[in-house]
JSON list of C-alpha atoms in Angstrom, two decimals:
[
{"chain": "A", "resi": 1, "resn": "UNK", "atom": "CA", "xyz": [90.21, 115.43, 84.95]},
{"chain": "A", "resi": 2, "resn": "UNK", "atom": "CA", "xyz": [90.05, 112.55, 82.26]},
{"chain": "A", "resi": 3, "resn": "UNK", "atom": "CA", "xyz": [86.71, 112.12, 80.87]},
{"chain": "A", "resi": 4, "resn": "UNK", "atom": "CA", "xyz": [85.11, 108.86, 80.14]},
{"chain": "A", "resi": 5, "resn": "UNK", "atom": "CA", "xyz": [82.01, 107.58, 78.13]},
{"chain": "A", "resi": 6, "resn": "UNK", "atom": "CA", "xyz": [80.79, 106.17, 81.46]},
{"chain": "A", "resi": 7, "resn": "UNK", "atom": "CA", "xyz": [79.99, 109.70, 82.49]},
{"chain": "A", "resi": 8, "resn": "UNK", "atom": "CA", "xyz": [76.47, 110.58, 82.49]},
{"chain": "A", "resi": 9, "resn": "UNK", "atom": "CA", "xyz": [74.67, 114.05, 82.39]},
{"chain": "A", "resi": 10, "resn": "UNK", "atom": "CA", "xyz": [72.04, 114.89, 84.36]},
{"chain": "A", "resi": 11, "resn": "UNK", "atom": "CA", "xyz": [69.72, 118.02, 84.82]},
{"chain": "A", "resi": 12, "resn": "UNK", "atom": "CA", "xyz": [69.11, 119.33, 88.30]},
{"chain": "A", "resi": 13, "resn": "UNK", "atom": "CA", "xyz": [65.24, 119.50, 89.24]},
{"chain": "A", "resi": 14, "resn": "UNK", "atom": "CA", "xyz": [65.28, 120.36, 93.05]},
{"chain": "A", "resi": 15, "resn": "UNK", "atom": "CA", "xyz": [68.19, 121.89, 94.96]},
{"chain": "A", "resi": 16, "resn": "UNK", "atom": "CA", "xyz": [66.31, 122.39, 98.10]},
{"chain": "A", "resi": 17, "resn": "UNK", "atom": "CA", "xyz": [68.62, 122.37, 101.16]},
{"chain": "A", "resi": 18, "resn": "UNK", "atom": "CA", "xyz": [71.67, 122.61, 98.94]},
{"chain": "A", "resi": 19, "resn": "UNK", "atom": "CA", "xyz": [71.65, 126.19, 97.49]},
{"chain": "A", "resi": 20, "resn": "UNK", "atom": "CA", "xyz": [75.29, 126.67, 97.21]},
{"chain": "A", "resi": 21, "resn": "UNK", "atom": "CA", "xyz": [76.23, 123.26, 95.95]},
{"chain": "A", "resi": 22, "resn": "UNK", "atom": "CA", "xyz": [73.49, 122.60, 93.42]},
{"chain": "A", "resi": 23, "resn": "UNK", "atom": "CA", "xyz": [71.67, 124.89, 91.04]},
{"chain": "A", "resi": 24, "resn": "UNK", "atom": "CA", "xyz": [68.34, 124.16, 89.43]},
{"chain": "A", "resi": 25, "resn": "UNK", "atom": "CA", "xyz": [68.02, 123.50, 85.55]},
{"chain": "A", "resi": 26, "resn": "UNK", "atom": "CA", "xyz": [71.94, 123.28, 85.44]},
{"chain": "A", "resi": 27, "resn": "UNK", "atom": "CA", "xyz": [73.47, 119.99, 84.12]},
{"chain": "A", "resi": 28, "resn": "UNK", "atom": "CA", "xyz": [75.63, 117.97, 86.12]},
{"chain": "A", "resi": 29, "resn": "UNK", "atom": "CA", "xyz": [78.03, 115.16, 85.30]},
{"chain": "A", "resi": 30, "resn": "UNK", "atom": "CA", "xyz": [77.13, 111.74, 86.98]},
{"chain": "A", "resi": 31, "resn": "UNK", "atom": "CA", "xyz": [80.22, 109.36, 87.89]},
{"chain": "A", "resi": 32, "resn": "UNK", "atom": "CA", "xyz": [79.40, 105.83, 87.64]},
{"chain": "A", "resi": 33, "resn": "UNK", "atom": "CA", "xyz": [78.82, 104.39, 91.34]},
{"chain": "A", "resi": 34, "resn": "UNK", "atom": "CA", "xyz": [77.11, 101.06, 91.55]},
{"chain": "A", "resi": 35, "resn": "UNK", "atom": "CA", "xyz": [76.36, 100.79, 95.30]},
{"chain": "A", "resi": 36, "resn": "UNK", "atom": "CA", "xyz": [75.02, 104.30, 95.24]},
{"chain": "A", "resi": 37, "resn": "UNK", "atom": "CA", "xyz": [72.64, 103.40, 92.30]},
{"chain": "A", "resi": 38, "resn": "UNK", "atom": "CA", "xyz": [71.04, 100.59, 94.36]},
{"chain": "A", "resi": 39, "resn": "UNK", "atom": "CA", "xyz": [70.40, 103.07, 97.17]},
{"chain": "A", "resi": 40, "resn": "UNK", "atom": "CA", "xyz": [68.71, 105.48, 95.00]},
{"chain": "A", "resi": 41, "resn": "UNK", "atom": "CA", "xyz": [71.67, 107.79, 94.67]},
{"chain": "A", "resi": 42, "resn": "UNK", "atom": "CA", "xyz": [73.52, 109.40, 92.24]},
{"chain": "A", "resi": 43, "resn": "UNK", "atom": "CA", "xyz": [77.32, 110.45, 92.31]},
{"chain": "A", "resi": 44, "resn": "UNK", "atom": "CA", "xyz": [77.20, 113.79, 91.11]},
{"chain": "A", "resi": 45, "resn": "UNK", "atom": "CA", "xyz": [80.12, 116.29, 90.61]},
{"chain": "A", "resi": 46, "resn": "UNK", "atom": "CA", "xyz": [78.30, 119.42, 92.23]},
{"chain": "A", "resi": 47, "resn": "UNK", "atom": "CA", "xyz": [79.39, 123.11, 92.35]},
{"chain": "A", "resi": 48, "resn": "UNK", "atom": "CA", "xyz": [82.21, 122.30, 94.64]},
{"chain": "A", "resi": 49, "resn": "UNK", "atom": "CA", "xyz": [83.96, 120.42, 91.83]},
{"chain": "A", "resi": 50, "resn": "UNK", "atom": "CA", "xyz": [83.81, 117.43, 93.91]},
{"chain": "A", "resi": 51, "resn": "UNK", "atom": "CA", "xyz": [81.40, 114.37, 93.90]},
{"chain": "A", "resi": 52, "resn": "UNK", "atom": "CA", "xyz": [78.75, 113.82, 96.37]},
{"chain": "A", "resi": 53, "resn": "UNK", "atom": "CA", "xyz": [75.85, 111.51, 96.56]},
{"chain": "A", "resi": 54, "resn": "UNK", "atom": "CA", "xyz": [72.38, 113.12, 95.97]},
{"chain": "A", "resi": 55, "resn": "UNK", "atom": "CA", "xyz": [68.94, 111.58, 95.71]},
{"chain": "A", "resi": 56, "resn": "UNK", "atom": "CA", "xyz": [68.20, 110.30, 92.32]},
{"chain": "A", "resi": 57, "resn": "UNK", "atom": "CA", "xyz": [64.78, 112.29, 92.40]},
{"chain": "A", "resi": 58, "resn": "UNK", "atom": "CA", "xyz": [66.70, 115.63, 92.38]},
{"chain": "A", "resi": 59, "resn": "UNK", "atom": "CA", "xyz": [67.93, 115.12, 88.94]},
{"chain": "A", "resi": 60, "resn": "UNK", "atom": "CA", "xyz": [66.46, 113.93, 85.54]},
{"chain": "A", "resi": 61, "resn": "UNK", "atom": "CA", "xyz": [68.87, 112.24, 82.90]},
{"chain": "A", "resi": 62, "resn": "UNK", "atom": "CA", "xyz": [69.98, 114.32, 79.94]},
{"chain": "A", "resi": 63, "resn": "UNK", "atom": "CA", "xyz": [70.57, 112.76, 76.43]},
{"chain": "A", "resi": 64, "resn": "UNK", "atom": "CA", "xyz": [72.59, 114.68, 74.04]},
{"chain": "A", "resi": 65, "resn": "UNK", "atom": "CA", "xyz": [74.12, 114.36, 70.65]},
{"chain": "A", "resi": 66, "resn": "UNK", "atom": "CA", "xyz": [77.62, 113.03, 70.98]},
{"chain": "A", "resi": 67, "resn": "UNK", "atom": "CA", "xyz": [79.03, 116.28, 69.98]},
{"chain": "A", "resi": 68, "resn": "UNK", "atom": "CA", "xyz": [77.22, 118.47, 72.32]},
{"chain": "A", "resi": 69, "resn": "UNK", "atom": "CA", "xyz": [78.00, 115.80, 75.23]},
{"chain": "A", "resi": 70, "resn": "UNK", "atom": "CA", "xyz": [81.63, 115.94, 74.19]},
{"chain": "A", "resi": 71, "resn": "UNK", "atom": "CA", "xyz": [81.60, 119.63, 74.26]},
{"chain": "A", "resi": 72, "resn": "UNK", "atom": "CA", "xyz": [79.96, 119.74, 77.78]},
{"chain": "A", "resi": 73, "resn": "UNK", "atom": "CA", "xyz": [82.32, 117.43, 79.41]},
{"chain": "A", "resi": 74, "resn": "UNK", "atom": "CA", "xyz": [85.18, 119.51, 77.99]},
{"chain": "A", "resi": 75, "resn": "UNK", "atom": "CA", "xyz": [84.24, 122.39, 79.88]},
{"chain": "B", "resi": 1, "resn": "UNK", "atom": "CA", "xyz": [68.63, 117.21, 103.18]},
{"chain": "B", "resi": 2, "resn": "UNK", "atom": "CA", "xyz": [67.23, 113.89, 102.01]},
{"chain": "B", "resi": 3, "resn": "UNK", "atom": "CA", "xyz": [68.99, 111.95, 104.68]},
{"chain": "B", "resi": 4, "resn": "UNK", "atom": "CA", "xyz": [68.72, 112.12, 108.36]},
{"chain": "B", "resi": 5, "resn": "UNK", "atom": "CA", "xyz": [72.14, 112.13, 110.69]},
{"chain": "B", "resi": 6, "resn": "UNK", "atom": "CA", "xyz": [71.69, 109.46, 113.39]},
{"chain": "B", "resi": 7, "resn": "UNK", "atom": "CA", "xyz": [73.78, 110.17, 116.39]},
{"chain": "B", "resi": 8, "resn": "UNK", "atom": "CA", "xyz": [77.06, 112.02, 116.82]},
{"chain": "B", "resi": 9, "resn": "UNK", "atom": "CA", "xyz": [79.42, 113.21, 114.14]},
{"chain": "B", "resi": 10, "resn": "UNK", "atom": "CA", "xyz": [83.08, 111.74, 114.91]},
{"chain": "B", "resi": 11, "resn": "UNK", "atom": "CA", "xyz": [86.52, 112.52, 113.58]},
{"chain": "B", "resi": 12, "resn": "UNK", "atom": "CA", "xyz": [85.52, 115.88, 112.51]},
{"chain": "B", "resi": 13, "resn": "UNK", "atom": "CA", "xyz": [88.30, 117.96, 110.45]},
{"chain": "B", "resi": 14, "resn": "UNK", "atom": "CA", "xyz": [88.34, 121.10, 108.69]},
{"chain": "B", "resi": 15, "resn": "UNK", "atom": "CA", "xyz": [89.06, 120.63, 105.03]},
{"chain": "B", "resi": 16, "resn": "UNK", "atom": "CA", "xyz": [89.04, 124.22, 103.48]},
{"chain": "B", "resi": 17, "resn": "UNK", "atom": "CA", "xyz": [88.54, 127.70, 104.74]},
{"chain": "B", "resi": 18, "resn": "UNK", "atom": "CA", "xyz": [87.56, 130.95, 103.17]},
{"chain": "B", "resi": 19, "resn": "UNK", "atom": "CA", "xyz": [88.77, 131.40, 99.82]},
{"chain": "B", "resi": 20, "resn": "UNK", "atom": "CA", "xyz": [89.97, 127.80, 99.65]},
{"chain": "B", "resi": 21, "resn": "UNK", "atom": "CA", "xyz": [86.32, 126.71, 99.14]},
{"chain": "B", "resi": 22, "resn": "UNK", "atom": "CA", "xyz": [85.79, 126.99, 95.51]},
{"chain": "B", "resi": 23, "resn": "UNK", "atom": "CA", "xyz": [82.13, 127.57, 96.10]},
{"chain": "B", "resi": 24, "resn": "UNK", "atom": "CA", "xyz": [82.48, 130.32, 98.55]},
{"chain": "B", "resi": 25, "resn": "UNK", "atom": "CA", "xyz": [80.82, 132.80, 96.67]},
{"chain": "B", "resi": 26, "resn": "UNK", "atom": "CA", "xyz": [77.61, 130.72, 96.55]},
{"chain": "B", "resi": 27, "resn": "UNK", "atom": "CA", "xyz": [77.70, 130.09, 100.28]},
{"chain": "B", "resi": 28, "resn": "UNK", "atom": "CA", "xyz": [78.08, 133.95, 100.75]},
{"chain": "B", "resi": 29, "resn": "UNK", "atom": "CA", "xyz": [74.87, 134.58, 98.48]},
{"chain": "B", "resi": 30, "resn": "UNK", "atom": "CA", "xyz": [72.94, 131.61, 99.92]},
{"chain": "B", "resi": 31, "resn": "UNK", "atom": "CA", "xyz": [73.60, 132.04, 103.70]},
{"chain": "B", "resi": 32, "resn": "UNK", "atom": "CA", "xyz": [75.53, 135.32, 104.01]},
{"chain": "B", "resi": 33, "resn": "UNK", "atom": "CA", "xyz": [79.42, 136.43, 104.97]},
{"chain": "B", "resi": 34, "resn": "UNK", "atom": "CA", "xyz": [81.00, 134.88, 107.59]},
{"chain": "B", "resi": 35, "resn": "UNK", "atom": "CA", "xyz": [84.11, 132.67, 108.25]},
{"chain": "B", "resi": 36, "resn": "UNK", "atom": "CA", "xyz": [83.08, 129.48, 106.20]},
{"chain": "B", "resi": 37, "resn": "UNK", "atom": "CA", "xyz": [84.74, 126.70, 106.88]},
{"chain": "B", "resi": 38, "resn": "UNK", "atom": "CA", "xyz": [84.38, 123.17, 104.79]},
{"chain": "B", "resi": 39, "resn": "UNK", "atom": "CA", "xyz": [84.26, 120.23, 107.41]},
{"chain": "B", "resi": 40, "resn": "UNK", "atom": "CA", "xyz": [84.26, 116.56, 107.36]},
{"chain": "B", "resi": 41, "resn": "UNK", "atom": "CA", "xyz": [83.28, 113.94, 109.74]},
{"chain": "B", "resi": 42, "resn": "UNK", "atom": "CA", "xyz": [81.88, 110.12, 109.90]},
{"chain": "B", "resi": 43, "resn": "UNK", "atom": "CA", "xyz": [78.55, 109.35, 111.21]},
{"chain": "B", "resi": 44, "resn": "UNK", "atom": "CA", "xyz": [75.61, 106.96, 110.81]},
{"chain": "B", "resi": 45, "resn": "UNK", "atom": "CA", "xyz": [73.02, 108.19, 108.54]},
{"chain": "B", "resi": 46, "resn": "UNK", "atom": "CA", "xyz": [69.41, 107.37, 107.80]},
{"chain": "B", "resi": 47, "resn": "UNK", "atom": "CA", "xyz": [68.77, 107.32, 103.81]},
{"chain": "B", "resi": 48, "resn": "UNK", "atom": "CA", "xyz": [65.48, 107.55, 102.53]},
{"chain": "B", "resi": 49, "resn": "UNK", "atom": "CA", "xyz": [65.08, 104.04, 102.10]},
{"chain": "B", "resi": 50, "resn": "UNK", "atom": "CA", "xyz": [64.83, 103.77, 105.89]},
{"chain": "B", "resi": 51, "resn": "UNK", "atom": "CA", "xyz": [68.47, 101.84, 106.24]},
{"chain": "B", "resi": 52, "resn": "UNK", "atom": "CA", "xyz": [70.87, 103.23, 108.33]},
{"chain": "B", "resi": 53, "resn": "UNK", "atom": "CA", "xyz": [74.37, 103.09, 107.16]},
{"chain": "B", "resi": 54, "resn": "UNK", "atom": "CA", "xyz": [77.90, 104.70, 108.21]},
{"chain": "B", "resi": 55, "resn": "UNK", "atom": "CA", "xyz": [78.91, 107.49, 105.94]},
{"chain": "B", "resi": 56, "resn": "UNK", "atom": "CA", "xyz": [81.53, 109.99, 105.36]},
{"chain": "B", "resi": 57, "resn": "UNK", "atom": "CA", "xyz": [79.75, 113.48, 105.55]},
{"chain": "B", "resi": 58, "resn": "UNK", "atom": "CA", "xyz": [80.83, 117.14, 104.15]},
{"chain": "B", "resi": 59, "resn": "UNK", "atom": "CA", "xyz": [79.27, 120.04, 105.27]},
{"chain": "B", "resi": 60, "resn": "UNK", "atom": "CA", "xyz": [79.79, 123.85, 105.49]},
{"chain": "B", "resi": 61, "resn": "UNK", "atom": "CA", "xyz": [80.03, 125.93, 108.88]},
{"chain": "B", "resi": 62, "resn": "UNK", "atom": "CA", "xyz": [80.48, 129.44, 110.02]},
{"chain": "B", "resi": 63, "resn": "UNK", "atom": "CA", "xyz": [80.46, 131.05, 113.30]},
{"chain": "B", "resi": 64, "resn": "UNK", "atom": "CA", "xyz": [76.98, 132.83, 113.95]},
{"chain": "B", "resi": 65, "resn": "UNK", "atom": "CA", "xyz": [75.17, 131.07, 110.91]},
{"chain": "B", "resi": 66, "resn": "UNK", "atom": "CA", "xyz": [75.64, 127.47, 111.91]},
{"chain": "B", "resi": 67, "resn": "UNK", "atom": "CA", "xyz": [76.15, 124.51, 109.76]},
{"chain": "B", "resi": 68, "resn": "UNK", "atom": "CA", "xyz": [74.69, 124.09, 106.32]},
{"chain": "B", "resi": 69, "resn": "UNK", "atom": "CA", "xyz": [74.30, 121.55, 103.57]},
{"chain": "B", "resi": 70, "resn": "UNK", "atom": "CA", "xyz": [75.30, 118.04, 104.88]},
{"chain": "B", "resi": 71, "resn": "UNK", "atom": "CA", "xyz": [76.30, 116.01, 101.80]},
{"chain": "B", "resi": 72, "resn": "UNK", "atom": "CA", "xyz": [77.40, 112.35, 101.78]},
{"chain": "B", "resi": 73, "resn": "UNK", "atom": "CA", "xyz": [80.83, 111.77, 100.17]},
{"chain": "B", "resi": 74, "resn": "UNK", "atom": "CA", "xyz": [81.08, 108.13, 100.82]},
{"chain": "B", "resi": 75, "resn": "UNK", "atom": "CA", "xyz": [78.67, 105.12, 102.12]},
{"chain": "B", "resi": 76, "resn": "UNK", "atom": "CA", "xyz": [81.36, 103.06, 104.40]}
]
């Protein structure tokens, strides 16, 4: 999958009810989704490798240096 | 699950089974061994803001264990 600068990184704070799909304290990629954003949701690529809508409250944004972000997105 | 399914789920399909489910090891660890299937369907959901919206949802399901981890794929 091509990575773009639009992708953001978040850390999972709460995986209650999603033990298989999410792991606490792990960094996930967020895809842009304006409609979801308005509804308090984030489009997150979870452990399935697919993107799903999760509550924003379950995540916190992570800001990494560019080189590190690039490395994380490349994995 | 931070949304509520309102009414029934329509157009249910199986989209992956067993080892075809990428996160099968995590499923087994969290909920036990079983004939896991990943399924999808369409239903109305009540979001945290109280609004009801049509959505495509996905979930995992195994006989004897039940359905786990409803996730919203798209708001329709």
